[in-house]
Short mmCIF file of C-alpha atoms and ligand atoms in Angstrom, two decimals:
data_model
loop_
_atom_site.label_atom_id
_atom_site.label_comp_id
_atom_site.label_asym_id
_atom_site.label_seq_id
_atom_site.Cartn_x
_atom_site.Cartn_y
_atom_site.Cartn_z
CA MET M 1 107.41 13.47 -35.46
CA THR M 2 105.35 15.27 -32.95
CA LEU M 3 104.56 14.19 -28.97
CA ASP M 4 101.46 13.19 -30.59
CA GLU M 5 102.41 10.85 -33.17
CA ILE M 6 104.87 9.16 -31.18
CA ARG M 7 102.30 8.44 -28.62
CA SER M 8 99.95 7.04 -31.54
CA TRP M 9 102.51 4.66 -32.82
CA LEU M 10 103.32 3.18 -28.94
CA GLN M 11 99.66 2.68 -28.75
CA GLU M 12 98.68 1.12 -32.08
CA ASN M 13 97.70 -2.14 -32.40
CA ASP M 14 96.78 -2.68 -36.00
CA PRO M 15 99.06 -5.10 -37.21
CA GLN M 16 99.37 -3.91 -40.97
CA LYS M 17 100.07 -0.17 -39.47
CA LEU M 18 102.46 -2.05 -37.06
CA GLU M 19 104.31 -3.56 -40.16
CA THR M 20 104.48 0.29 -41.45
CA LEU M 21 106.14 0.87 -38.99
CA TRP M 22 109.05 -1.72 -38.46
CA LYS M 23 109.70 -1.27 -42.60
CA GLN M 24 110.08 2.47 -41.81
CA ALA M 25 112.50 2.12 -39.04
CA ASP M 26 114.29 -1.24 -40.96
CA THR M 27 114.70 0.90 -43.83
CA LEU M 28 115.74 3.86 -42.47
CA ARG M 29 118.36 1.75 -40.25
CA ARG M 30 119.77 0.14 -43.79
CA LYS M 31 120.42 3.69 -45.29
CA ASN M 32 122.11 5.30 -42.14
CA VAL M 33 123.89 2.64 -40.56
CA GLY M 34 124.13 -0.22 -43.37
CA ASN M 35 123.52 -4.48 -43.01
CA VAL M 36 126.17 -4.12 -40.74
CA VAL M 37 125.68 -5.88 -37.18
CA PHE M 38 128.36 -4.91 -34.61
CA LEU M 39 128.96 -6.80 -31.58
CA ARG M 40 129.82 -5.19 -28.36
CA GLY M 41 131.49 -7.48 -25.64
CA LEU M 42 129.82 -6.86 -22.40
CA VAL M 43 131.74 -7.63 -18.99
CA GLU M 44 129.76 -7.59 -15.84
CA ILE M 45 132.54 -6.56 -13.53
CA SER M 46 130.63 -5.90 -10.08
CA ASN M 47 127.03 -6.43 -9.07
CA ILE M 48 127.96 -4.37 -5.80
CA CYS M 49 125.59 -1.17 -5.79
CA ARG M 50 125.19 1.59 -3.21
CA ARG M 51 121.59 2.25 -4.63
CA ASN M 52 118.37 0.94 -4.34
CA CYS M 53 116.36 1.33 -7.28
CA LEU M 54 113.29 -0.15 -6.72
CA TYR M 55 113.11 -2.15 -9.62
CA CYS M 56 116.61 -3.76 -9.45
CA GLY M 57 117.76 -7.14 -8.58
CA ILE M 58 120.83 -5.82 -7.29
CA ARG M 59 119.66 -3.21 -5.12
CA ALA M 60 121.46 -2.76 -2.22
CA ALA M 61 118.75 -3.64 0.02
CA ASN M 62 118.62 -7.33 -1.56
CA SER M 63 120.32 -9.68 0.53
CA LYS M 64 119.63 -12.46 -2.18
CA PRO M 65 123.21 -12.05 -4.54
CA ASP M 66 126.23 -13.01 -3.28
CA ARG M 67 128.37 -9.79 -4.46
CA TYR M 68 131.17 -9.69 -6.01
CA ARG M 69 134.07 -7.20 -8.23
CA MET M 70 136.48 -8.27 -10.36
CA SER M 71 139.93 -8.07 -10.40
CA THR M 72 141.72 -5.62 -12.63
CA SER M 73 143.54 -8.76 -14.46
CA GLU M 74 140.41 -10.35 -14.65
CA ILE M 75 139.01 -7.54 -16.50
CA LEU M 76 141.86 -7.44 -18.34
CA ASP M 77 141.65 -11.61 -19.45
CA THR M 78 137.70 -10.62 -20.45
CA ALA M 79 138.44 -7.62 -22.50
CA LYS M 80 141.80 -10.14 -24.37
CA LEU M 81 138.83 -13.08 -25.07
CA ALA M 82 136.75 -10.26 -26.33
CA LYS M 83 139.46 -9.38 -28.87
CA ASN M 84 140.31 -12.60 -29.86
CA LEU M 85 136.29 -13.36 -30.68
CA GLY M 86 136.92 -10.69 -33.08
CA TYR M 87 135.15 -7.99 -30.67
CA GLY M 88 135.83 -3.90 -31.86
CA THR M 89 133.99 -2.84 -28.46
CA LEU M 90 134.06 -3.55 -24.73
CA VAL M 91 131.12 -2.58 -22.48
CA ILE M 92 131.92 -1.99 -18.82
CA GLN M 93 129.17 -2.18 -16.58
CA SER M 94 128.27 -2.52 -13.12
CA GLY M 95 126.09 -1.39 -10.06
CA GLU M 96 126.76 1.94 -8.84
CA ASP M 97 129.54 0.51 -6.88
CA LEU M 98 131.97 3.04 -4.89
CA THR M 99 134.71 0.38 -4.08
CA CYS M 100 134.90 0.33 -7.78
CA GLN M 101 138.02 2.86 -7.33
CA ALA M 102 138.24 5.54 -10.16
CA ASP M 103 141.75 5.40 -10.35
CA GLU M 104 141.86 1.45 -10.51
CA MET M 105 139.56 1.87 -13.00
CA ALA M 106 141.67 4.36 -15.02
CA ASP M 107 144.13 1.72 -14.78
CA ALA M 108 142.03 -1.20 -16.22
CA ILE M 109 141.26 1.14 -19.09
CA VAL M 110 144.93 2.13 -19.51
CA GLN M 111 145.83 -1.31 -19.49
CA ILE M 112 142.89 -2.45 -21.80
CA LYS M 113 143.92 0.19 -24.43
CA ARG M 114 147.42 -0.39 -24.60
CA GLU M 115 146.99 -4.62 -24.74
CA THR M 116 143.75 -4.97 -26.78
CA GLY M 117 143.26 -1.30 -28.50
CA LEU M 118 139.64 -2.46 -28.08
CA ALA M 119 137.18 1.14 -27.76
CA VAL M 120 135.89 0.93 -24.51
CA THR M 121 132.41 1.60 -23.43
CA LEU M 122 131.41 2.37 -19.54
CA SER M 123 128.70 1.96 -17.80
CA LEU M 124 129.60 2.56 -14.45
CA GLY M 125 125.95 4.22 -13.20
CA GLU M 126 126.72 8.02 -11.57
CA ARG M 127 129.80 9.38 -10.99
CA SER M 128 131.41 12.64 -10.11
CA GLU M 129 132.44 14.36 -13.28
CA ALA M 130 135.97 13.98 -11.82
CA ASP M 131 135.51 10.30 -12.31
CA TYR M 132 133.92 10.88 -15.49
CA LYS M 133 137.06 13.24 -16.87
CA ALA M 134 139.92 10.48 -15.64
CA TRP M 135 138.06 7.94 -17.38
CA PHE M 136 137.85 9.45 -20.30
CA GLU M 137 142.02 10.58 -20.59
CA ALA M 138 142.49 7.02 -19.39
CA GLY M 139 141.12 6.57 -22.98
CA ALA M 140 137.15 5.66 -22.56
CA ASN M 141 135.65 6.60 -25.53
CA ARG M 142 132.16 5.77 -24.75
CA TYR M 143 129.94 6.64 -21.42
CA LEU M 144 126.21 4.84 -21.45
CA LEU M 145 123.68 6.00 -18.88
CA ARG M 146 119.46 5.45 -19.18
CA PHE M 147 117.49 8.33 -17.77
CA GLU M 148 115.27 4.96 -17.31
CA THR M 149 112.06 7.45 -17.67
CA SER M 150 112.05 10.97 -18.69
CA ASN M 151 109.00 11.80 -15.88
CA GLU M 152 111.26 13.21 -13.44
CA LYS M 153 108.59 12.61 -10.50
CA LEU M 154 108.49 8.87 -11.41
CA PHE M 155 112.20 9.08 -11.97
CA HIS M 156 112.83 9.89 -8.43
CA ALA M 157 109.99 7.63 -6.62
CA ILE M 158 111.80 4.66 -8.57
CA HIS M 159 115.36 6.26 -8.17
CA PRO M 160 116.03 7.15 -4.62
CA PRO M 161 119.21 8.79 -4.12
CA ALA M 162 121.74 6.62 -2.20
CA PRO M 163 121.76 7.52 1.56
CA GLY M 164 123.34 11.18 2.51
CA GLU M 165 123.66 11.91 -0.96
CA GLN M 166 121.62 14.24 -3.21
CA ALA M 167 119.47 13.38 -6.06
CA ARG M 168 120.80 14.44 -9.32
CA ASN M 169 119.45 14.76 -12.77
CA ARG M 170 120.84 12.19 -15.22
CA VAL M 171 119.69 14.20 -19.00
CA GLU M 172 122.28 16.66 -17.20
CA ILE M 173 124.94 14.21 -16.81
CA LEU M 174 124.47 13.08 -19.63
CA LYS M 175 125.11 16.60 -21.81
CA SER M 176 128.56 16.69 -19.34
CA LEU M 177 129.77 13.51 -20.95
CA ARG M 178 129.48 14.78 -24.32
CA LYS M 179 130.81 17.79 -23.22
CA ILE M 180 133.97 15.80 -21.82
CA GLY M 181 134.35 14.34 -25.38
CA TYR M 182 132.36 10.34 -25.13
CA GLU M 183 129.88 9.18 -27.45
CA ILE M 184 126.89 9.68 -25.47
CA GLY M 185 124.27 6.35 -24.68
CA SER M 186 121.28 6.35 -22.33
CA GLY M 187 117.54 4.41 -22.63
CA VAL M 188 114.59 4.06 -21.08
CA MET M 189 112.13 0.50 -19.73
CA ALA M 190 108.97 0.34 -21.13
CA GLY M 191 106.19 -0.80 -19.02
CA ILE M 192 107.38 0.34 -15.89
CA PRO M 193 104.61 0.72 -13.16
CA GLY M 194 103.58 4.16 -13.03
CA GLN M 195 104.55 4.92 -16.66
CA THR M 196 101.65 6.56 -18.90
CA TRP M 197 101.69 6.60 -22.09
CA GLU M 198 102.61 10.44 -22.87
CA ASP M 199 105.82 9.75 -20.27
CA LEU M 200 106.76 7.09 -22.81
CA ALA M 201 106.12 9.43 -26.09
CA ARG M 202 108.39 12.20 -24.05
CA ASP M 203 111.26 9.28 -23.58
CA VAL M 204 111.34 9.05 -27.46
CA ALA M 205 111.40 12.64 -27.59
CA MET M 206 114.18 12.95 -25.50
CA PHE M 207 116.24 10.64 -27.17
CA ALA M 208 116.15 12.98 -29.92
CA GLU M 209 116.82 16.13 -27.99
CA LEU M 210 120.02 14.52 -26.78
CA ASP M 211 120.77 13.55 -30.34
CA LEU M 212 122.02 10.16 -28.54
CA ASP M 213 124.70 8.26 -30.12
CA MET M 214 123.45 5.09 -28.51
CA ILE M 215 119.84 3.95 -27.68
CA GLY M 216 119.44 1.08 -25.01
CA CYS M 217 116.05 -0.22 -24.27
CA GLY M 218 114.22 -2.74 -23.16
CA PRO M 219 110.98 -4.54 -21.33
CA PHE M 220 110.36 -3.54 -17.13
CA LEU M 221 110.64 -7.33 -16.81
CA PRO M 222 109.50 -7.76 -12.55
CA HIS M 223 112.30 -9.05 -10.39
CA PRO M 224 110.11 -10.57 -7.12
CA ASP M 225 112.86 -9.78 -4.48
CA THR M 226 112.18 -5.89 -5.56
CA PRO M 227 109.60 -3.58 -4.29
CA LEU M 228 108.31 -3.44 -7.65
CA GLY M 229 108.46 -7.10 -8.31
CA GLY M 230 105.12 -8.48 -6.72
CA VAL M 231 102.82 -10.22 -9.50
CA GLY M 232 100.46 -7.91 -11.59
CA SER M 233 102.82 -4.93 -10.70
CA GLN M 234 101.62 -3.60 -13.87
CA GLU M 235 98.50 -2.90 -12.33
CA SER M 236 100.70 -0.78 -9.82
CA GLY M 237 100.55 1.95 -12.24
CA VAL M 238 98.16 3.13 -8.79
CA GLY M 239 94.91 2.79 -10.79
CA MET M 240 96.29 5.12 -14.01
CA ALA M 241 94.10 4.94 -16.67
CA ASP M 242 97.22 6.11 -18.88
CA GLN M 243 99.28 3.12 -17.56
CA VAL M 244 101.91 1.81 -20.28
CA ILE M 245 100.94 -2.00 -20.86
CA LEU M 246 103.31 -4.25 -21.59
CA ASP M 247 102.71 -6.14 -24.62
CA GLU M 248 104.54 -8.32 -27.41
CA HIS M 249 104.70 -5.64 -29.50
CA LEU M 250 105.89 -2.65 -26.95
CA PRO M 251 109.58 -3.26 -27.03
CA PHE M 252 109.76 -3.15 -30.66
CA LYS M 253 107.61 -0.24 -31.27
CA VAL M 254 110.93 1.69 -28.80
CA ILE M 255 113.29 0.25 -30.91
CA ALA M 256 111.49 1.26 -33.79
CA LEU M 257 110.90 5.07 -32.86
CA ALA M 258 114.16 5.22 -31.69
CA ARG M 259 115.58 4.62 -34.76
CA LEU M 260 113.15 7.14 -36.33
CA VAL M 261 114.05 9.69 -34.18
CA CYS M 262 117.64 9.14 -34.20
CA PRO M 263 118.65 7.53 -37.55
CA LYS M 264 122.33 7.33 -37.06
CA ALA M 265 122.33 5.87 -33.75
CA ASN M 266 123.66 2.60 -32.28
CA ILE M 267 120.50 0.82 -31.48
CA PRO M 268 121.22 -2.26 -29.79
CA THR M 269 118.80 -5.45 -29.74
CA THR M 270 119.03 -5.92 -25.47
CA THR M 271 119.16 -8.69 -23.20
CA ALA M 272 115.86 -7.31 -21.61
CA ILE M 273 114.55 -7.95 -25.51
CA ALA M 274 116.37 -11.42 -25.67
CA THR M 275 114.49 -12.52 -22.03
CA PHE M 276 111.34 -11.52 -22.46
CA ASP M 277 111.13 -13.07 -25.93
CA PRO M 278 113.65 -15.75 -25.87
CA LYS M 279 112.69 -17.41 -28.87
CA HIS M 280 112.25 -14.14 -31.81
CA GLY M 281 113.15 -11.01 -29.82
CA ARG M 282 117.02 -10.76 -30.77
CA LEU M 283 116.06 -11.23 -34.11
CA LEU M 284 112.94 -8.84 -34.42
CA GLY M 285 114.77 -6.51 -32.65
CA LEU M 286 117.27 -6.40 -35.16
CA SER M 287 114.45 -6.46 -37.83
CA ARG M 288 112.55 -3.70 -36.14
CA GLY M 289 115.61 -0.54 -36.00
CA ALA M 290 118.51 -2.10 -34.18
CA ASN M 291 121.79 -2.67 -35.62
CA VAL M 292 123.64 -3.39 -32.35
CA VAL M 293 124.26 -6.86 -30.32
CA MET M 294 125.55 -7.03 -26.49
CA PRO M 295 127.03 -10.72 -25.91
CA ASN M 296 127.94 -11.43 -22.54
CA LEU M 297 131.56 -12.36 -21.81
CA THR M 298 131.19 -11.76 -18.03
CA PRO M 299 132.76 -15.20 -16.41
CA THR M 300 130.10 -17.75 -16.25
CA LYS M 301 130.46 -17.81 -12.12
CA TYR M 302 129.72 -14.15 -12.12
CA ARG M 303 126.79 -14.48 -14.21
CA LYS M 304 124.03 -15.25 -12.05
CA MET M 305 125.01 -13.29 -9.39
CA TYR M 306 124.45 -9.93 -11.95
CA GLU M 307 120.45 -10.89 -11.92
CA ILE M 308 119.07 -7.55 -12.54
CA TYR M 309 116.34 -9.08 -13.60
CA PRO M 310 115.11 -12.78 -13.71
CA ASN M 311 115.88 -15.32 -16.31
CA LYS M 312 118.57 -13.05 -17.46
CA ALA M 313 119.70 -14.58 -20.93
CA ALA M 314 122.43 -16.35 -21.85
CA GLY M 315 122.20 -17.01 -17.80
CA SER M 316 124.56 -20.10 -17.43
CA GLU M 317 126.11 -20.26 -20.71
CA LEU M 318 130.33 -20.30 -21.50
CA PRO M 319 130.86 -16.75 -23.07
CA GLU M 320 132.11 -18.75 -26.27
CA GLU M 321 128.78 -20.20 -26.52
CA THR M 322 127.04 -16.81 -25.73
CA HIS M 323 129.50 -15.10 -28.78
CA GLU M 324 128.49 -18.32 -31.42
CA ARG M 325 124.79 -17.88 -30.81
CA ALA M 326 124.85 -14.58 -31.60
CA VAL M 327 126.92 -14.99 -34.16
CA ARG M 328 124.74 -17.49 -36.17
CA GLN M 329 122.09 -15.39 -35.97
CA ILE M 330 122.88 -12.25 -37.55
CA GLU M 331 124.16 -14.56 -40.22
CA GLU M 332 121.01 -16.12 -40.03
CA LEU M 333 119.18 -12.85 -40.80
CA GLY M 334 121.44 -12.31 -43.89
CA ARG M 335 123.36 -9.64 -41.96
CA THR M 336 127.38 -8.76 -42.32
CA LEU M 337 129.17 -9.17 -38.75
CA GLY M 338 130.74 -5.48 -37.81
CA LYS M 339 134.81 -5.14 -37.96
CA GLY M 340 136.41 -2.56 -35.74
CA PRO M 341 135.34 0.18 -33.18
CA GLY M 342 132.02 0.74 -35.09
CA THR M 343 131.71 4.13 -34.01
CA SER M 344 127.55 5.73 -34.31
CA PRO M 345 128.42 7.96 -37.74
CA ARG M 346 126.03 10.60 -35.56
CA PHE M 347 129.60 10.91 -33.76
CA LEU M 348 131.90 11.19 -36.38
CA GLN M 349 130.18 13.32 -38.35
CA LYS M 350 129.61 15.53 -35.69
CA ALA M 351 133.77 15.38 -34.94
CA VAL M 352 134.03 16.42 -38.43
CA TYR M 353 132.68 19.82 -37.54
N1 LIG B 1 113.61 -5.15 -15.86
C1 LIG B 1 114.03 -4.36 -16.98
N2 LIG B 1 115.14 -4.02 -17.14
C2 LIG B 1 115.79 -3.59 -15.48
N3 LIG B 1 117.32 -3.11 -15.46
C3 LIG B 1 117.33 -2.81 -14.16
N4 LIG B 1 116.16 -3.70 -13.81
C4 LIG B 1 115.65 -3.78 -14.22
C5 LIG B 1 114.32 -4.79 -14.73
N5 LIG B 1 114.03 -5.44 -13.54
C6 LIG B 1 117.41 -2.11 -16.38
C7 LIG B 1 117.51 -0.72 -16.13
C8 LIG B 1 119.33 -0.36 -16.31
C9 LIG B 1 120.03 -1.43 -16.98
C10 LIG B 1 121.43 -1.59 -16.98
O1 LIG B 1 119.02 -2.55 -16.62
O2 LIG B 1 117.32 0.33 -17.30
O3 LIG B 1 119.92 0.62 -16.46
#
């Protein structure tokens, strides 16, 4: 697909034409990754963050959330819960928390692998190459690092480096993660202030260029305790005529286009989408290209503290309730639950060569 084609899909408003986009994405999903939906158990192990991303509720400068970091034994308990609920993968996510030390994390990964055999996906932000290698050697299989926007100027404007640190290029980090041996995942937010239609089209083209194994995208959801949290922050697209406007279709257009450019990728219908459209978001995502759901298994007492955006879906549920709802929704759609690790067919095929 050319950049112009991607852009015109992003800006398409004709409901009949959009139906053809949803259909194409759904067909490609079925052909490439089948009717199986994989569940990934998500555990948010720390909301401590050294960064000050302008949109994120757990940014260092936000003094409102109490900060927590789960112990290795709490993480292991969550892994065992995921295993008992039938999951094949644990996704370990956190703020950019350097108090989460590399060797401690490596030790947790070793224990999770030994005691549960789950596939381990890490989403711990920008770390040193040595840390990434140590975690891979400890047994981690996948790494998620959203590049957030392919517009470098916009990226740097809303992701200032931590004090005393150099800005890094996430696309380069993703390439080095792949070299280490990880399955790599990335993604963007749709509708961030300052993002043009051209930028978002380039984001989708970047998914293809990186040939991602996993693609996670969601709408930008303003958090009131952040610099981009003001009412109408859409308009703070500095008066740009070309500012992306977030409407009810946009998050699904991004999912559908991701499926079109990376047919074999694992694509979740994200929590941000479920928060944006609590009634239908998750199901619409699964009907328009997605094949993965990531139920939040974080212990209930920590959930409220991991508020990257407001009213996050499943905010105060028990992990078991979150799980059961996901299973019901998948069954309602007539899709089957995945078993095992659910490695991306893209990764498996590449591994054959
Ligand atoms: N709205 C939507 N998505 C957000 N994220 C962080 N803050 C917000 C927000 N306010 C996304 C980022 C990050 C992922 C974990 O959550 O894309 O990579």
